[in-house]
Amino acid sequence: MWKVIVADDEPFIREALKEMIPWDELGCHLAEALKNGKEVVNAVEKYKPDIVILDIQMPLMTGMEAAQWIHENYPDIVVVLLTAYEDFKYAQQAIVFQVKRYVIKSNLFEDLPKALEEISEELKKDNRSEKNRTEVYAGQKNKLNDNELNKIVCNIISCMQSGEENVCMEEMQKLRSAIRDYSDSCIRSAAILFISECHRLYIEYGDDEVTGFDMEQEDAINLILETKRIIEIEDCLESMMLSFVRKKNKKIQTADELIDSINKFIEKNYTKKISLDLIADAVHANRCYISRIYKERTGEKLFETINRKKIEIARKYIEDGKMRVYEIADSIGWEDTAYFSRVFKKYTGYSPKEYEKLYRR
């Protein structure tokens, strides 16, 4: 059985890892559950484990620091990092320490067993066994693993930030040439790094779509993990790269220009049925980003602005007295008359009928 050490500073996580992961079924023996990286160092020396599972954020010695120590002293130990989405900023640093898996804590008890199954198969392929474990540690303690594949990924990410499409394509060709020389696990690890870094870049540049084909980060990662066909992985990564670079190289609107574009669209279309997706398509920006930046810059939520404008024209229609309430609601893009009445009262203090009576006095 493979010896495993886990470390997380949250007691309930440690207990859950002990009780909720079927270690025996996975061919693993949980040697110890620890609360910080300092304890990990001592336990590694004591148990000589095959696998160490580390939370990134821990006191005294972080998971990243412990991973570095393991890499420098016992490079054959397989390290798994437990991360939150915001911890993906550490991913590029982690590849230097040969971290093999990233398991997102929000899906811990589903994804960790899968990762352990894959790691177990990899260790079997490496002919790791109880018999030769001591030899591995004694004879290869200072041997450094090859991380050329992840270096190429980092180069591509740097090129993406600079927006140099030709250079990006050159680096991608290097990746295509090199990728066939690596195991499936190395390829998947590099692909996950690529996707997580793309996710960070898209958010940084105000667009949280991870790929050019509207996939969420987790879905994209699952695609990489499930596929066995290298060409699909290569095409997927190239699609993400080109999508980002080409979007970035379009003239990026400043925040003020974007707000101006949104306001012009609202002014022209507020009497219609408007959705956030419709606005996003019109101004060529991400729906979440425009919602957030509009509130930050104007002090008013996007749909508060739209509703206020709708109610302004509804008041004029009521004052004219030529249309019934349901006709007014329909004319400003609301098919639900009851909803229109609630919104009208929110902004004016009166229902449409009350406002009509008030105006006619």
mmCIF file of C-alpha atoms in Angstrom:
data_model
loop_
_atom_site.group_PDB
_atom_site.id
_atom_site.type_symbol
_atom_site.label_atom_id
_atom_site.label_comp_id
_atom_site.label_asym_id
_atom_site.label_seq_id
_atom_site.Cartn_x
_atom_site.Cartn_y
_atom_site.Cartn_z
ATOM 1 C CA MET A 1 0.000 0.000 0.000
ATOM 2 C CA TRP A 2 1.157 3.553 -0.687
ATOM 3 C CA LYS A 3 2.062 5.575 2.387
ATOM 4 C CA VAL A 4 0.278 8.920 2.563
ATOM 5 C CA ILE A 5 0.664 12.005 4.767
ATOM 6 C CA VAL A 6 -1.932 14.782 4.740
ATOM 7 C CA ALA A 7 -1.664 18.280 6.222
ATOM 8 C CA ASP A 8 -4.362 20.898 6.747
ATOM 9 C CA ASP A 9 -4.595 23.469 9.533
ATOM 10 C CA GLU A 10 -8.384 23.105 9.853
ATOM 11 C CA PRO A 11 -9.234 20.310 12.335
ATOM 12 C CA PHE A 12 -12.548 19.408 10.718
ATOM 13 C CA ILE A 13 -10.818 18.972 7.331
ATOM 14 C CA ARG A 14 -8.225 16.672 8.885
ATOM 15 C CA GLU A 15 -10.925 14.591 10.543
ATOM 16 C CA ALA A 16 -12.977 14.488 7.368
ATOM 17 C CA LEU A 17 -9.939 13.350 5.376
ATOM 18 C CA LYS A 18 -9.388 10.527 7.871
ATOM 19 C CA GLU A 19 -12.987 9.368 7.869
ATOM 20 C CA MET A 20 -14.389 10.177 4.424
ATOM 21 C CA ILE A 21 -11.605 9.098 2.056
ATOM 22 C CA PRO A 22 -11.649 5.295 1.453
ATOM 23 C CA TRP A 23 -7.881 4.937 1.891
ATOM 24 C CA ASP A 24 -7.783 1.132 1.954
ATOM 25 C CA GLU A 25 -9.930 0.844 -1.169
ATOM 26 C CA LEU A 26 -7.540 3.211 -2.933
ATOM 27 C CA GLY A 27 -4.556 1.073 -1.993
ATOM 28 C CA CYS A 28 -3.280 3.694 0.432
ATOM 29 C CA HIS A 29 -2.347 3.837 4.088
ATOM 30 C CA LEU A 30 -2.840 7.180 5.822
ATOM 31 C CA ALA A 31 0.209 7.404 8.066
ATOM 32 C CA GLU A 32 -0.663 10.710 9.709
ATOM 33 C CA ALA A 33 -2.824 13.831 9.422
ATOM 34 C CA LEU A 34 -0.903 16.972 10.385
ATOM 35 C CA LYS A 35 -1.664 20.652 10.947
ATOM 36 C CA ASN A 36 1.280 22.508 9.385
ATOM 37 C CA GLY A 37 4.277 22.189 7.100
ATOM 38 C CA LYS A 38 6.785 21.943 9.949
ATOM 39 C CA GLU A 39 5.131 18.719 11.098
ATOM 40 C CA VAL A 40 5.219 17.478 7.498
ATOM 41 C CA VAL A 41 9.026 17.776 7.361
ATOM 42 C CA ASN A 42 9.407 15.612 10.456
ATOM 43 C CA ALA A 43 6.830 13.095 9.260
ATOM 44 C CA VAL A 44 8.470 12.724 5.847
ATOM 45 C CA GLU A 45 11.774 11.872 7.515
ATOM 46 C CA LYS A 46 9.974 9.399 9.774
ATOM 47 C CA TYR A 47 7.587 7.624 7.393
ATOM 48 C CA LYS A 48 9.233 8.022 3.959
ATOM 49 C CA PRO A 49 5.792 8.382 2.305
ATOM 50 C CA ASP A 50 4.942 7.939 -1.360
ATOM 51 C CA ILE A 51 2.346 10.720 -1.410
ATOM 52 C CA VAL A 52 2.028 13.971 0.562
ATOM 53 C CA ILE A 53 -1.202 15.997 0.400
ATOM 54 C CA LEU A 54 -0.789 19.644 1.436
ATOM 55 C CA ASP A 55 -3.139 22.533 2.002
ATOM 56 C CA ILE A 56 -1.510 25.631 0.491
ATOM 57 C CA GLN A 57 -2.411 27.950 3.380
ATOM 58 C CA MET A 58 -0.966 26.703 6.707
ATOM 59 C CA PRO A 59 0.830 28.367 9.641
ATOM 60 C CA LEU A 60 4.537 28.025 10.528
ATOM 61 C CA MET A 61 5.341 26.496 7.134
ATOM 62 C CA THR A 62 2.918 26.813 4.238
ATOM 63 C CA GLY A 63 2.029 23.997 1.882
ATOM 64 C CA MET A 64 4.073 25.705 -0.815
ATOM 65 C CA GLU A 65 7.135 25.896 1.439
ATOM 66 C CA ALA A 66 6.704 22.255 2.414
ATOM 67 C CA ALA A 67 6.388 21.305 -1.258
ATOM 68 C CA GLN A 68 9.654 23.122 -1.965
ATOM 69 C CA TRP A 69 11.420 21.275 0.860
ATOM 70 C CA ILE A 70 10.084 17.921 -0.362
ATOM 71 C CA HIS A 71 11.166 18.693 -3.925
ATOM 72 C CA GLU A 72 14.684 19.598 -2.830
ATOM 73 C CA ASN A 73 15.126 16.626 -0.514
ATOM 74 C CA TYR A 74 12.797 13.864 -1.702
ATOM 75 C CA PRO A 75 11.878 14.611 -5.342
ATOM 76 C CA ASP A 76 10.227 11.219 -5.847
ATOM 77 C CA ILE A 77 7.444 11.939 -3.383
ATOM 78 C CA VAL A 78 4.228 12.781 -5.197
ATOM 79 C CA VAL A 79 2.867 16.086 -3.885
ATOM 80 C CA VAL A 80 -0.811 17.041 -4.142
ATOM 81 C CA LEU A 81 -1.925 20.584 -3.276
ATOM 82 C CA LEU A 82 -5.352 21.342 -1.856
ATOM 83 C CA THR A 83 -6.414 24.717 -3.219
ATOM 84 C CA ALA A 84 -9.223 27.201 -3.233
ATOM 85 C CA TYR A 85 -9.917 28.952 -6.576
ATOM 86 C CA GLU A 86 -8.113 32.061 -5.396
ATOM 87 C CA ASP A 87 -5.012 29.976 -4.616
ATOM 88 C CA PHE A 88 -4.432 29.293 -8.331
ATOM 89 C CA LYS A 89 -2.149 32.324 -8.325
ATOM 90 C CA TYR A 90 0.399 29.964 -6.737
ATOM 91 C CA ALA A 91 0.150 27.406 -9.533
ATOM 92 C CA GLN A 92 3.010 28.785 -11.611
ATOM 93 C CA GLN A 93 5.281 28.742 -8.554
ATOM 94 C CA ALA A 94 4.177 25.208 -7.651
ATOM 95 C CA ILE A 95 5.293 23.683 -10.952
ATOM 96 C CA VAL A 96 8.895 24.414 -10.043
ATOM 97 C CA PHE A 97 8.455 22.043 -7.104
ATOM 98 C CA GLN A 98 6.982 19.285 -9.307
ATOM 99 C CA VAL A 99 3.523 19.359 -7.727
ATOM 100 C CA LYS A 100 1.580 16.696 -9.607
ATOM 101 C CA ARG A 101 -2.040 17.474 -8.765
ATOM 102 C CA TYR A 102 -4.209 20.384 -7.678
ATOM 103 C CA VAL A 103 -7.429 19.387 -5.910
ATOM 104 C CA ILE A 104 -9.982 22.139 -5.344
ATOM 105 C CA LYS A 105 -11.221 22.001 -1.763
ATOM 106 C CA SER A 106 -14.829 22.746 -2.669
ATOM 107 C CA ASN A 107 -14.927 19.375 -4.442
ATOM 108 C CA LEU A 108 -12.398 17.631 -2.206
ATOM 109 C CA PHE A 109 -14.135 14.364 -1.413
ATOM 110 C CA GLU A 110 -14.977 13.655 -5.022
ATOM 111 C CA ASP A 111 -11.756 14.762 -6.700
ATOM 112 C CA LEU A 112 -9.143 13.568 -4.196
ATOM 113 C CA PRO A 113 -10.032 9.861 -4.543
ATOM 114 C CA LYS A 114 -9.844 10.213 -8.341
ATOM 115 C CA ALA A 115 -6.425 11.855 -8.039
ATOM 116 C CA LEU A 116 -5.194 9.111 -5.715
ATOM 117 C CA GLU A 117 -6.371 6.410 -8.126
ATOM 118 C CA GLU A 118 -4.409 8.054 -10.948
ATOM 119 C CA ILE A 119 -1.328 8.524 -8.772
ATOM 120 C CA SER A 120 -1.501 4.883 -7.682
ATOM 121 C CA GLU A 121 -1.479 3.766 -11.315
ATOM 122 C CA GLU A 122 1.476 6.030 -12.057
ATOM 123 C CA LEU A 123 3.442 4.678 -9.112
ATOM 124 C CA LYS A 124 2.752 1.136 -10.281
ATOM 125 C CA LYS A 125 4.063 2.018 -13.740
ATOM 126 C CA ASP A 126 7.208 3.386 -12.078
ATOM 127 C CA ASN A 127 7.624 -0.023 -10.410
ATOM 128 C CA ARG A 128 7.490 1.624 -6.989
ATOM 129 C CA SER A 129 6.995 -0.977 -4.270
ATOM 130 C CA GLU A 130 7.551 -1.527 -0.581
ATOM 131 C CA LYS A 131 10.703 -3.439 -1.501
ATOM 132 C CA ASN A 132 12.385 -0.653 -3.427
ATOM 133 C CA ARG A 133 10.971 2.320 -1.508
ATOM 134 C CA THR A 134 14.111 2.578 0.640
ATOM 135 C CA GLU A 135 16.328 2.445 -2.446
ATOM 136 C CA VAL A 136 14.335 5.196 -4.106
ATOM 137 C CA TYR A 137 14.777 7.495 -1.137
ATOM 138 C CA ALA A 138 18.421 6.650 -0.542
ATOM 139 C CA GLY A 139 19.629 6.629 -4.142
ATOM 140 C CA GLN A 140 17.531 9.405 -5.701
ATOM 141 C CA LYS A 141 17.040 11.879 -2.885
ATOM 142 C CA ASN A 142 18.714 14.713 -4.738
ATOM 143 C CA LYS A 143 17.579 13.844 -8.235
ATOM 144 C CA LEU A 144 15.575 16.649 -9.851
ATOM 145 C CA ASN A 145 12.634 15.819 -12.084
ATOM 146 C CA ASP A 146 12.354 17.287 -15.545
ATOM 147 C CA ASN A 147 9.885 20.216 -15.698
ATOM 148 C CA GLU A 148 10.527 21.337 -19.263
ATOM 149 C CA LEU A 149 6.868 20.883 -20.217
ATOM 150 C CA ASN A 150 5.674 23.269 -17.540
ATOM 151 C CA LYS A 151 8.395 25.776 -18.441
ATOM 152 C CA ILE A 152 6.983 25.900 -21.970
ATOM 153 C CA VAL A 153 3.510 26.473 -20.529
ATOM 154 C CA CYS A 154 4.846 29.388 -18.480
ATOM 155 C CA ASN A 155 6.488 30.863 -21.581
ATOM 156 C CA ILE A 156 3.179 30.679 -23.445
ATOM 157 C CA ILE A 157 1.376 32.416 -20.575
ATOM 158 C CA SER A 158 3.997 35.200 -20.603
ATOM 159 C CA CYS A 159 3.538 35.628 -24.355
ATOM 160 C CA MET A 160 -0.226 35.790 -23.899
ATOM 161 C CA GLN A 161 0.198 38.657 -21.446
ATOM 162 C CA SER A 162 2.298 40.548 -23.970
ATOM 163 C CA GLY A 163 -0.242 39.867 -26.727
ATOM 164 C CA GLU A 164 2.372 38.581 -29.182
ATOM 165 C CA GLU A 165 0.397 36.051 -31.212
ATOM 166 C CA ASN A 166 3.288 34.963 -33.442
ATOM 167 C CA VAL A 167 5.552 34.286 -30.471
ATOM 168 C CA CYS A 168 2.707 32.473 -28.727
ATOM 169 C CA MET A 169 2.280 30.227 -31.748
ATOM 170 C CA GLU A 170 6.016 29.491 -31.796
ATOM 171 C CA GLU A 171 5.880 28.460 -28.129
ATOM 172 C CA MET A 172 2.749 26.415 -28.790
ATOM 173 C CA GLN A 173 4.605 24.572 -31.548
ATOM 174 C CA LYS A 174 7.348 23.771 -29.018
ATOM 175 C CA LEU A 175 4.664 22.399 -26.735
ATOM 176 C CA ARG A 176 3.225 20.272 -29.548
ATOM 177 C CA SER A 177 6.690 18.920 -30.333
ATOM 178 C CA ALA A 178 7.535 18.151 -26.721
ATOM 179 C CA ILE A 179 4.222 16.882 -25.434
ATOM 180 C CA ARG A 180 4.463 13.405 -26.960
ATOM 181 C CA ASP A 181 7.584 12.635 -24.965
ATOM 182 C CA TYR A 182 5.726 12.861 -21.658
ATOM 183 C CA SER A 183 3.361 10.584 -19.764
ATOM 184 C CA ASP A 184 -0.386 11.184 -19.697
ATOM 185 C CA SER A 185 -0.139 12.407 -16.106
ATOM 186 C CA CYS A 186 2.517 15.013 -16.971
ATOM 187 C CA ILE A 187 0.474 16.222 -19.926
ATOM 188 C CA ARG A 188 -2.683 16.528 -17.843
ATOM 189 C CA SER A 189 -0.777 18.331 -15.092
ATOM 190 C CA ALA A 190 0.602 20.855 -17.599
ATOM 191 C CA ALA A 191 -2.847 21.271 -19.140
ATOM 192 C CA ILE A 192 -4.443 21.982 -15.755
ATOM 193 C CA LEU A 193 -1.758 24.566 -15.066
ATOM 194 C CA PHE A 194 -2.440 26.153 -18.469
ATOM 195 C CA ILE A 195 -6.189 26.340 -17.834
ATOM 196 C CA SER A 196 -5.814 27.747 -14.319
ATOM 197 C CA GLU A 197 -3.411 30.422 -15.557
ATOM 198 C CA CYS A 198 -5.735 31.285 -18.432
ATOM 199 C CA HIS A 199 -8.551 31.623 -15.911
ATOM 200 C CA ARG A 200 -6.432 34.096 -13.933
ATOM 201 C CA LEU A 201 -5.578 36.104 -17.047
ATOM 202 C CA TYR A 202 -9.177 36.325 -18.206
ATOM 203 C CA ILE A 203 -10.272 37.637 -14.806
ATOM 204 C CA GLU A 204 -7.354 40.077 -14.735
ATOM 205 C CA TYR A 205 -8.395 41.467 -18.102
ATOM 206 C CA GLY A 206 -12.078 41.616 -17.193
ATOM 207 C CA ASP A 207 -13.317 38.451 -18.866
ATOM 208 C CA ASP A 208 -13.843 35.247 -16.862
ATOM 209 C CA GLU A 209 -14.532 32.952 -19.814
ATOM 210 C CA VAL A 210 -11.752 30.393 -19.618
ATOM 211 C CA THR A 211 -11.845 29.193 -23.187
ATOM 212 C CA GLY A 212 -12.931 30.374 -26.580
ATOM 213 C CA PHE A 213 -15.923 28.061 -26.457
ATOM 214 C CA ASP A 214 -17.743 29.171 -23.283
ATOM 215 C CA MET A 215 -16.620 26.479 -20.872
ATOM 216 C CA GLU A 216 -16.258 27.016 -17.145
ATOM 217 C CA GLN A 217 -12.866 26.325 -15.596
ATOM 218 C CA GLU A 218 -13.959 23.119 -13.891
ATOM 219 C CA ASP A 219 -15.564 21.764 -17.076
ATOM 220 C CA ALA A 220 -12.405 22.528 -19.065
ATOM 221 C CA ILE A 221 -10.255 20.784 -16.475
ATOM 222 C CA ASN A 222 -12.543 17.748 -16.545
ATOM 223 C CA LEU A 223 -12.223 17.609 -20.336
ATOM 224 C CA ILE A 224 -8.440 17.532 -20.034
ATOM 225 C CA LEU A 225 -8.557 14.869 -17.333
ATOM 226 C CA GLU A 226 -10.917 12.629 -19.259
ATOM 227 C CA THR A 227 -9.427 12.807 -22.729
ATOM 228 C CA LYS A 228 -6.666 10.403 -23.728
ATOM 229 C CA ARG A 229 -6.098 11.925 -27.142
ATOM 230 C CA ILE A 230 -3.123 14.265 -27.178
ATOM 231 C CA ILE A 231 -4.309 16.101 -30.291
ATOM 232 C CA GLU A 232 -7.502 17.148 -28.470
ATOM 233 C CA ILE A 233 -5.452 18.533 -25.594
ATOM 234 C CA GLU A 234 -3.186 20.451 -27.971
ATOM 235 C CA ASP A 235 -6.130 21.902 -29.898
ATOM 236 C CA CYS A 236 -7.919 22.850 -26.699
ATOM 237 C CA LEU A 237 -4.924 24.726 -25.326
ATOM 238 C CA GLU A 238 -4.250 26.487 -28.616
ATOM 239 C CA SER A 239 -7.893 27.570 -28.816
ATOM 240 C CA MET A 240 -7.690 29.105 -25.339
ATOM 241 C CA MET A 241 -4.436 30.859 -26.163
ATOM 242 C CA LEU A 242 -5.639 32.363 -29.438
ATOM 243 C CA SER A 243 -8.981 33.391 -27.954
ATOM 244 C CA PHE A 244 -7.284 35.338 -25.184
ATOM 245 C CA VAL A 245 -4.594 36.964 -27.351
ATOM 246 C CA ARG A 246 -7.058 38.073 -30.031
ATOM 247 C CA LYS A 247 -9.481 39.515 -27.515
ATOM 248 C CA LYS A 248 -6.664 41.304 -25.757
ATOM 249 C CA ASN A 249 -5.313 42.773 -28.985
ATOM 250 C CA LYS A 250 -8.630 44.332 -29.901
ATOM 251 C CA LYS A 251 -8.798 47.909 -28.724
ATOM 252 C CA ILE A 252 -9.691 47.396 -25.081
ATOM 253 C CA GLN A 253 -12.216 49.955 -23.871
ATOM 254 C CA THR A 254 -11.342 51.899 -20.768
ATOM 255 C CA ALA A 255 -13.838 51.605 -17.934
ATOM 256 C CA ASP A 256 -15.275 55.051 -18.761
ATOM 257 C CA GLU A 257 -15.617 54.163 -22.446
ATOM 258 C CA LEU A 258 -17.359 50.943 -21.472
ATOM 259 C CA ILE A 259 -19.824 52.770 -19.203
ATOM 260 C CA ASP A 260 -20.511 55.209 -22.038
ATOM 261 C CA SER A 261 -21.193 52.311 -24.426
ATOM 262 C CA ILE A 262 -23.536 50.692 -21.908
ATOM 263 C CA ASN A 263 -25.438 53.929 -21.334
ATOM 264 C CA LYS A 264 -25.853 54.508 -25.067
ATOM 265 C CA PHE A 265 -27.215 50.980 -25.474
ATOM 266 C CA ILE A 266 -29.630 51.494 -22.562
ATOM 267 C CA GLU A 267 -30.808 54.836 -23.941
ATOM 268 C CA LYS A 268 -31.553 53.236 -27.283
ATOM 269 C CA ASN A 269 -33.123 50.002 -26.002
ATOM 270 C CA TYR A 270 -34.527 50.493 -22.499
ATOM 271 C CA THR A 271 -38.115 50.179 -23.648
ATOM 272 C CA LYS A 272 -37.349 46.676 -24.935
ATOM 273 C CA LYS A 273 -36.879 43.434 -23.027
ATOM 274 C CA ILE A 274 -33.201 43.667 -22.031
ATOM 275 C CA SER A 275 -31.002 40.978 -20.528
ATOM 276 C CA LEU A 276 -27.467 41.187 -19.187
ATOM 277 C CA ASP A 277 -26.306 38.863 -21.966
ATOM 278 C CA LEU A 278 -27.825 41.196 -24.560
ATOM 279 C CA ILE A 279 -25.939 44.179 -23.142
ATOM 280 C CA ALA A 280 -22.708 42.180 -22.883
ATOM 281 C CA ASP A 281 -22.926 41.160 -26.541
ATOM 282 C CA ALA A 282 -23.623 44.727 -27.607
ATOM 283 C CA VAL A 283 -20.627 46.238 -25.798
ATOM 284 C CA HIS A 284 -18.293 43.244 -26.353
ATOM 285 C CA ALA A 285 -17.515 42.641 -22.682
ATOM 286 C CA ASN A 286 -18.077 39.945 -20.102
ATOM 287 C CA ARG A 287 -21.498 40.010 -18.402
ATOM 288 C CA CYS A 288 -20.111 39.702 -14.856
ATOM 289 C CA TYR A 289 -17.511 42.373 -15.506
ATOM 290 C CA ILE A 290 -19.940 44.962 -16.882
ATOM 291 C CA SER A 291 -22.331 44.398 -13.985
ATOM 292 C CA ARG A 292 -19.552 44.973 -11.465
ATOM 293 C CA ILE A 293 -17.828 47.908 -13.194
ATOM 294 C CA TYR A 294 -21.140 49.722 -13.792
ATOM 295 C CA LYS A 295 -21.970 49.665 -10.082
ATOM 296 C CA GLU A 296 -18.435 50.748 -9.160
ATOM 297 C CA ARG A 297 -18.384 53.691 -11.595
ATOM 298 C CA THR A 298 -21.985 54.960 -11.361
ATOM 299 C CA GLY A 299 -22.966 53.971 -7.841
ATOM 300 C CA GLU A 300 -26.118 52.378 -9.246
ATOM 301 C CA LYS A 301 -26.793 48.804 -10.261
ATOM 302 C CA LEU A 302 -27.181 48.339 -13.992
ATOM 303 C CA PHE A 303 -30.776 47.202 -13.871
ATOM 304 C CA GLU A 304 -31.707 49.950 -11.422
ATOM 305 C CA THR A 305 -30.738 52.407 -14.161
ATOM 306 C CA ILE A 306 -32.758 50.475 -16.740
ATOM 307 C CA ASN A 307 -35.807 50.147 -14.479
ATOM 308 C CA ARG A 308 -35.689 53.809 -13.531
ATOM 309 C CA LYS A 309 -35.758 54.786 -17.200
ATOM 310 C CA LYS A 310 -38.632 52.381 -17.874
ATOM 311 C CA ILE A 311 -40.620 53.874 -15.010
ATOM 312 C CA GLU A 312 -39.970 57.425 -16.244
ATOM 313 C CA ILE A 313 -41.616 56.680 -19.559
ATOM 314 C CA ALA A 314 -44.374 54.654 -17.856
ATOM 315 C CA ARG A 315 -45.274 57.716 -15.784
ATOM 316 C CA LYS A 316 -45.603 59.784 -18.962
ATOM 317 C CA TYR A 317 -47.864 57.155 -20.516
ATOM 318 C CA ILE A 318 -50.079 57.136 -17.420
ATOM 319 C CA GLU A 319 -50.201 60.931 -17.407
ATOM 320 C CA ASP A 320 -51.259 60.900 -21.083
ATOM 321 C CA GLY A 321 -54.143 58.598 -20.151
ATOM 322 C CA LYS A 322 -54.226 56.886 -23.549
ATOM 323 C CA MET A 323 -53.026 53.416 -22.550
ATOM 324 C CA ARG A 324 -54.107 50.786 -20.048
ATOM 325 C CA VAL A 325 -51.678 49.467 -17.442
ATOM 326 C CA TYR A 326 -51.026 46.153 -19.238
ATOM 327 C CA GLU A 327 -50.395 48.040 -22.490
ATOM 328 C CA ILE A 328 -47.898 50.328 -20.777
ATOM 329 C CA ALA A 329 -46.112 47.362 -19.207
ATOM 330 C CA ASP A 330 -45.865 45.615 -22.567
ATOM 331 C CA SER A 331 -44.648 48.766 -24.312
ATOM 332 C CA ILE A 332 -41.625 49.038 -22.017
ATOM 333 C CA GLY A 333 -40.631 45.389 -22.244
ATOM 334 C CA TRP A 334 -42.512 43.848 -19.301
ATOM 335 C CA GLU A 335 -45.087 41.213 -20.138
ATOM 336 C CA ASP A 336 -45.910 40.628 -16.462
ATOM 337 C CA THR A 337 -48.272 43.418 -15.380
ATOM 338 C CA ALA A 338 -48.032 42.472 -11.691
ATOM 339 C CA TYR A 339 -44.246 42.739 -11.814
ATOM 340 C CA PHE A 340 -44.520 46.106 -13.579
ATOM 341 C CA SER A 341 -46.846 47.337 -10.827
ATOM 342 C CA ARG A 342 -44.432 46.264 -8.082
ATOM 343 C CA VAL A 343 -41.478 47.987 -9.760
ATOM 344 C CA PHE A 344 -43.538 51.106 -10.432
ATOM 345 C CA LYS A 345 -44.478 51.350 -6.749
ATOM 346 C CA LYS A 346 -40.863 50.785 -5.693
ATOM 347 C CA TYR A 347 -39.689 53.798 -7.715
ATOM 348 C CA THR A 348 -42.670 56.153 -7.297
ATOM 349 C CA GLY A 349 -44.274 55.098 -4.025
ATOM 350 C CA TYR A 350 -47.581 54.457 -5.827
ATOM 351 C CA SER A 351 -49.108 51.649 -7.826
ATOM 352 C CA PRO A 352 -49.950 52.558 -11.460
ATOM 353 C CA LYS A 353 -53.660 52.870 -10.517
ATOM 354 C CA GLU A 354 -52.879 55.045 -7.491
ATOM 355 C CA TYR A 355 -50.595 57.234 -9.583
ATOM 356 C CA GLU A 356 -53.307 57.610 -12.217
ATOM 357 C CA LYS A 357 -55.841 58.736 -9.612
ATOM 358 C CA LEU A 358 -53.299 61.072 -8.003
ATOM 359 C CA TYR A 359 -52.443 62.676 -11.343
ATOM 360 C CA ARG A 360 -56.084 63.183 -12.308
ATOM 361 C CA ARG A 361 -57.005 65.103 -9.127
#
